[in-house]
């Protein structure tokens, strides 16, 4: 019986998480105030996390345009996971017009800064995007990657 109670508690916790309880809404229905405040102050980690909330619809309405805007702010500061997340939006055409060149560019940049399994995953994602591109598009994406790195992510 004790085991069944534990299972029921775990299922309840998982259900609450899936319903967005892990990201409580403000009274106004937005993302947690402290995360919004940190993101607005320029904290790249908070910007990436806020982008993820919007992309997943956790605690806020799902909004890929908002997700893209927050990912872009974090990516411009060199946040590798935000760069990878931004690549995913370009790849799928979520909140932005689908653009494999931009997807490749961002995931290629992210792969440079990630380590271990995250790097391997980014490299696999980059290779997957490349398979959907022409050789000229891959060449352009590599050129844009180098240019963006040289500009320290500004105006990419």
PDB file of C-alpha atoms in Angstrom:
ATOM      1  CA  UNK A   1       0.000   0.000   0.000  1.00  0.00           C
ATOM      2  CA  UNK A   2       2.859   2.352   0.815  1.00  0.00           C
ATOM      3  CA  UNK A   3       4.298   1.795  -2.677  1.00  0.00           C
ATOM      4  CA  UNK A   4       0.949   2.662  -4.260  1.00  0.00           C
ATOM      5  CA  UNK A   5       0.787   5.902  -2.269  1.00  0.00           C
ATOM      6  CA  UNK A   6       4.245   6.832  -3.474  1.00  0.00           C
ATOM      7  CA  UNK A   7       3.248   6.135  -7.079  1.00  0.00           C
ATOM      8  CA  UNK A   8       0.119   8.275  -6.704  1.00  0.00           C
ATOM      9  CA  UNK A   9       2.182  11.149  -5.281  1.00  0.00           C
ATOM     10  CA  UNK A  10       4.728  10.894  -8.113  1.00  0.00           C
ATOM     11  CA  UNK A  11       1.976  10.820 -10.748  1.00  0.00           C
ATOM     12  CA  UNK A  12       0.373  13.896  -9.147  1.00  0.00           C
ATOM     13  CA  UNK A  13       3.690  15.739  -9.200  1.00  0.00           C
ATOM     14  CA  UNK A  14       4.321  14.798 -12.835  1.00  0.00           C
ATOM     15  CA  UNK A  15       0.795  15.824 -13.799  1.00  0.00           C
ATOM     16  CA  UNK A  16       1.231  19.192 -12.063  1.00  0.00           C
ATOM     17  CA  UNK A  17       4.545  19.687 -13.864  1.00  0.00           C
ATOM     18  CA  UNK A  18       2.985  18.896 -17.240  1.00  0.00           C
ATOM     19  CA  UNK A  19       0.198  21.369 -16.512  1.00  0.00           C
ATOM     20  CA  UNK A  20       2.752  24.134 -15.969  1.00  0.00           C
ATOM     21  CA  UNK A  21       2.672  24.249 -12.178  1.00  0.00           C
ATOM     22  CA  UNK A  22       6.465  24.150 -12.162  1.00  0.00           C
ATOM     23  CA  UNK A  23       6.351  27.609 -13.742  1.00  0.00           C
ATOM     24  CA  UNK A  24       3.730  29.498 -11.746  1.00  0.00           C
ATOM     25  CA  UNK A  25       2.079  32.408 -13.463  1.00  0.00           C
ATOM     26  CA  UNK A  26       1.968  35.926 -12.136  1.00  0.00           C
ATOM     27  CA  UNK A  27      -1.378  37.350 -11.229  1.00  0.00           C
ATOM     28  CA  UNK A  28      -1.299  38.978 -14.669  1.00  0.00           C
ATOM     29  CA  UNK A  29      -0.752  35.602 -16.376  1.00  0.00           C
ATOM     30  CA  UNK A  30       2.895  36.116 -17.355  1.00  0.00           C
ATOM     31  CA  UNK A  31       6.144  34.349 -16.583  1.00  0.00           C
ATOM     32  CA  UNK A  32       7.515  34.496 -13.058  1.00  0.00           C
ATOM     33  CA  UNK A  33       8.304  38.102 -12.190  1.00  0.00           C
ATOM     34  CA  UNK A  34      11.856  37.461 -11.038  1.00  0.00           C
ATOM     35  CA  UNK A  35      12.721  35.703 -14.294  1.00  0.00           C
ATOM     36  CA  UNK A  36      11.203  38.517 -16.343  1.00  0.00           C
ATOM     37  CA  UNK A  37      13.082  41.096 -14.288  1.00  0.00           C
ATOM     38  CA  UNK A  38      16.402  39.281 -14.667  1.00  0.00           C
ATOM     39  CA  UNK A  39      15.851  38.856 -18.408  1.00  0.00           C
ATOM     40  CA  UNK A  40      14.943  42.522 -18.806  1.00  0.00           C
ATOM     41  CA  UNK A  41      18.161  43.454 -16.957  1.00  0.00           C
ATOM     42  CA  UNK A  42      20.172  41.539 -19.563  1.00  0.00           C
ATOM     43  CA  UNK A  43      20.826  38.245 -17.760  1.00  0.00           C
ATOM     44  CA  UNK A  44      21.488  35.815 -20.637  1.00  0.00           C
ATOM     45  CA  UNK A  45      20.579  32.715 -18.631  1.00  0.00           C
ATOM     46  CA  UNK A  46      17.251  34.262 -17.625  1.00  0.00           C
ATOM     47  CA  UNK A  47      16.636  35.341 -21.224  1.00  0.00           C
ATOM     48  CA  UNK A  48      17.227  31.796 -22.459  1.00  0.00           C
ATOM     49  CA  UNK A  49      15.010  30.356 -19.732  1.00  0.00           C
ATOM     50  CA  UNK A  50      12.252  32.853 -20.485  1.00  0.00           C
ATOM     51  CA  UNK A  51      12.509  31.943 -24.162  1.00  0.00           C
ATOM     52  CA  UNK A  52      12.107  28.289 -23.200  1.00  0.00           C
ATOM     53  CA  UNK A  53       8.987  29.083 -21.170  1.00  0.00           C
ATOM     54  CA  UNK A  54       7.422  30.776 -24.180  1.00  0.00           C
ATOM     55  CA  UNK A  55       8.508  27.977 -26.539  1.00  0.00           C
ATOM     56  CA  UNK A  56       7.018  25.334 -24.264  1.00  0.00           C
ATOM     57  CA  UNK A  57       4.018  27.321 -23.051  1.00  0.00           C
ATOM     58  CA  UNK A  58       4.999  26.717 -19.417  1.00  0.00           C
ATOM     59  CA  UNK A  59       3.438  29.350 -17.176  1.00  0.00           C
ATOM     60  CA  UNK A  60       2.846  31.614 -20.172  1.00  0.00           C
ATOM     61  CA  UNK A  61       0.929  31.200 -23.412  1.00  0.00           C
ATOM     62  CA  UNK A  62       2.974  29.358 -26.041  1.00  0.00           C
ATOM     63  CA  UNK A  63       4.463  32.097 -28.224  1.00  0.00           C
ATOM     64  CA  UNK A  64       7.335  31.281 -30.557  1.00  0.00           C
ATOM     65  CA  UNK A  65       7.810  34.922 -31.538  1.00  0.00           C
ATOM     66  CA  UNK A  66       8.437  35.836 -27.880  1.00  0.00           C
ATOM     67  CA  UNK A  67      10.658  32.759 -27.502  1.00  0.00           C
ATOM     68  CA  UNK A  68      12.706  33.837 -30.519  1.00  0.00           C
ATOM     69  CA  UNK A  69      13.085  37.379 -29.197  1.00  0.00           C
ATOM     70  CA  UNK A  70      14.391  36.181 -25.820  1.00  0.00           C
ATOM     71  CA  UNK A  71      16.657  33.566 -27.409  1.00  0.00           C
ATOM     72  CA  UNK A  72      18.085  36.247 -29.710  1.00  0.00           C
ATOM     73  CA  UNK A  73      18.939  38.488 -26.745  1.00  0.00           C
ATOM     74  CA  UNK A  74      20.732  35.642 -24.969  1.00  0.00           C
ATOM     75  CA  UNK A  75      22.398  34.392 -28.182  1.00  0.00           C
ATOM     76  CA  UNK A  76      23.786  37.879 -28.826  1.00  0.00           C
ATOM     77  CA  UNK A  77      25.566  37.587 -25.472  1.00  0.00           C
ATOM     78  CA  UNK A  78      27.162  34.285 -26.443  1.00  0.00           C
ATOM     79  CA  UNK A  79      24.762  31.974 -24.596  1.00  0.00           C
ATOM     80  CA  UNK A  80      25.377  28.678 -26.421  1.00  0.00           C
ATOM     81  CA  UNK A  81      22.121  26.966 -25.408  1.00  0.00           C
ATOM     82  CA  UNK A  82      20.126  29.996 -26.570  1.00  0.00           C
ATOM     83  CA  UNK A  83      22.027  29.840 -29.860  1.00  0.00           C
ATOM     84  CA  UNK A  84      21.081  26.173 -30.172  1.00  0.00           C
ATOM     85  CA  UNK A  85      17.456  26.929 -29.247  1.00  0.00           C
ATOM     86  CA  UNK A  86      17.349  29.707 -31.818  1.00  0.00           C
ATOM     87  CA  UNK A  87      18.670  27.275 -34.439  1.00  0.00           C
ATOM     88  CA  UNK A  88      15.798  24.923 -33.632  1.00  0.00           C
ATOM     89  CA  UNK A  89      13.254  27.692 -34.231  1.00  0.00           C
ATOM     90  CA  UNK A  90      14.822  28.541 -37.605  1.00  0.00           C
ATOM     91  CA  UNK A  91      14.975  24.855 -38.521  1.00  0.00           C
ATOM     92  CA  UNK A  92      11.289  24.278 -37.774  1.00  0.00           C
ATOM     93  CA  UNK A  93      10.042  27.709 -38.838  1.00  0.00           C
ATOM     94  CA  UNK A  94       8.582  28.482 -35.414  1.00  0.00           C
ATOM     95  CA  UNK A  95       8.195  32.199 -34.695  1.00  0.00           C
ATOM     96  CA  UNK A  96      10.293  32.928 -37.758  1.00  0.00           C
ATOM     97  CA  UNK A  97      10.327  31.954 -41.409  1.00  0.00           C
ATOM     98  CA  UNK A  98      12.007  28.564 -41.842  1.00  0.00           C
ATOM     99  CA  UNK A  99      15.622  29.184 -42.781  1.00  0.00           C
ATOM    100  CA  UNK A 100      18.115  26.317 -42.912  1.00  0.00           C
ATOM    101  CA  UNK A 101      21.046  28.678 -43.478  1.00  0.00           C
ATOM    102  CA  UNK A 102      20.285  30.538 -40.222  1.00  0.00           C
ATOM    103  CA  UNK A 103      19.572  27.255 -38.430  1.00  0.00           C
ATOM    104  CA  UNK A 104      22.955  25.889 -39.516  1.00  0.00           C
ATOM    105  CA  UNK A 105      24.697  29.134 -38.611  1.00  0.00           C
ATOM    106  CA  UNK A 106      23.305  29.220 -35.062  1.00  0.00           C
ATOM    107  CA  UNK A 107      23.783  25.527 -34.297  1.00  0.00           C
ATOM    108  CA  UNK A 108      27.309  25.686 -35.720  1.00  0.00           C
ATOM    109  CA  UNK A 109      28.110  28.627 -33.442  1.00  0.00           C
ATOM    110  CA  UNK A 110      26.577  26.821 -30.466  1.00  0.00           C
ATOM    111  CA  UNK A 111      28.648  23.700 -31.167  1.00  0.00           C
ATOM    112  CA  UNK A 112      31.836  25.758 -30.911  1.00  0.00           C
ATOM    113  CA  UNK A 113      31.021  26.706 -27.303  1.00  0.00           C
ATOM    114  CA  UNK A 114      29.253  23.616 -25.982  1.00  0.00           C
ATOM    115  CA  UNK A 115      31.039  20.723 -24.329  1.00  0.00           C
ATOM    116  CA  UNK A 116      30.533  16.978 -24.053  1.00  0.00           C
ATOM    117  CA  UNK A 117      27.164  15.501 -24.965  1.00  0.00           C
ATOM    118  CA  UNK A 118      25.640  18.923 -25.641  1.00  0.00           C
ATOM    119  CA  UNK A 119      28.336  19.575 -28.225  1.00  0.00           C
ATOM    120  CA  UNK A 120      27.828  16.166 -29.829  1.00  0.00           C
ATOM    121  CA  UNK A 121      24.085  16.823 -30.045  1.00  0.00           C
ATOM    122  CA  UNK A 122      24.627  20.263 -31.585  1.00  0.00           C
ATOM    123  CA  UNK A 123      27.033  18.770 -34.137  1.00  0.00           C
ATOM    124  CA  UNK A 124      24.476  16.057 -34.989  1.00  0.00           C
ATOM    125  CA  UNK A 125      21.798  18.741 -35.363  1.00  0.00           C
ATOM    126  CA  UNK A 126      24.110  20.748 -37.623  1.00  0.00           C
ATOM    127  CA  UNK A 127      24.763  17.693 -39.778  1.00  0.00           C
ATOM    128  CA  UNK A 128      21.031  17.012 -39.998  1.00  0.00           C
ATOM    129  CA  UNK A 129      20.371  20.556 -41.189  1.00  0.00           C
ATOM    130  CA  UNK A 130      23.227  20.297 -43.708  1.00  0.00           C
ATOM    131  CA  UNK A 131      21.612  17.247 -45.306  1.00  0.00           C
ATOM    132  CA  UNK A 132      18.634  19.435 -46.206  1.00  0.00           C
ATOM    133  CA  UNK A 133      20.772  22.170 -47.758  1.00  0.00           C
ATOM    134  CA  UNK A 134      22.540  22.709 -51.050  1.00  0.00           C
ATOM    135  CA  UNK A 135      26.348  22.941 -51.023  1.00  0.00           C
ATOM    136  CA  UNK A 136      26.013  26.686 -51.709  1.00  0.00           C
ATOM    137  CA  UNK A 137      23.751  27.104 -48.688  1.00  0.00           C
ATOM    138  CA  UNK A 138      26.210  25.229 -46.449  1.00  0.00           C
ATOM    139  CA  UNK A 139      29.030  27.456 -47.711  1.00  0.00           C
ATOM    140  CA  UNK A 140      26.933  30.558 -46.965  1.00  0.00           C
ATOM    141  CA  UNK A 141      26.021  29.265 -43.494  1.00  0.00           C
ATOM    142  CA  UNK A 142      29.689  28.637 -42.673  1.00  0.00           C
ATOM    143  CA  UNK A 143      30.584  32.138 -43.884  1.00  0.00           C
ATOM    144  CA  UNK A 144      27.830  33.643 -41.716  1.00  0.00           C
ATOM    145  CA  UNK A 145      29.019  31.586 -38.735  1.00  0.00           C
ATOM    146  CA  UNK A 146      32.561  32.946 -39.050  1.00  0.00           C
ATOM    147  CA  UNK A 147      31.268  36.478 -39.533  1.00  0.00           C
ATOM    148  CA  UNK A 148      28.982  36.216 -36.504  1.00  0.00           C
ATOM    149  CA  UNK A 149      31.783  34.835 -34.319  1.00  0.00           C
ATOM    150  CA  UNK A 150      34.105  37.629 -35.471  1.00  0.00           C
ATOM    151  CA  UNK A 151      31.440  40.226 -34.579  1.00  0.00           C
ATOM    152  CA  UNK A 152      30.939  38.555 -31.179  1.00  0.00           C
ATOM    153  CA  UNK A 153      27.320  37.698 -32.062  1.00  0.00           C
ATOM    154  CA  UNK A 154      26.241  41.314 -32.658  1.00  0.00           C
ATOM    155  CA  UNK A 155      23.935  41.832 -35.604  1.00  0.00           C
ATOM    156  CA  UNK A 156      23.700  38.180 -36.490  1.00  0.00           C
TER     157      UNK A 156
END
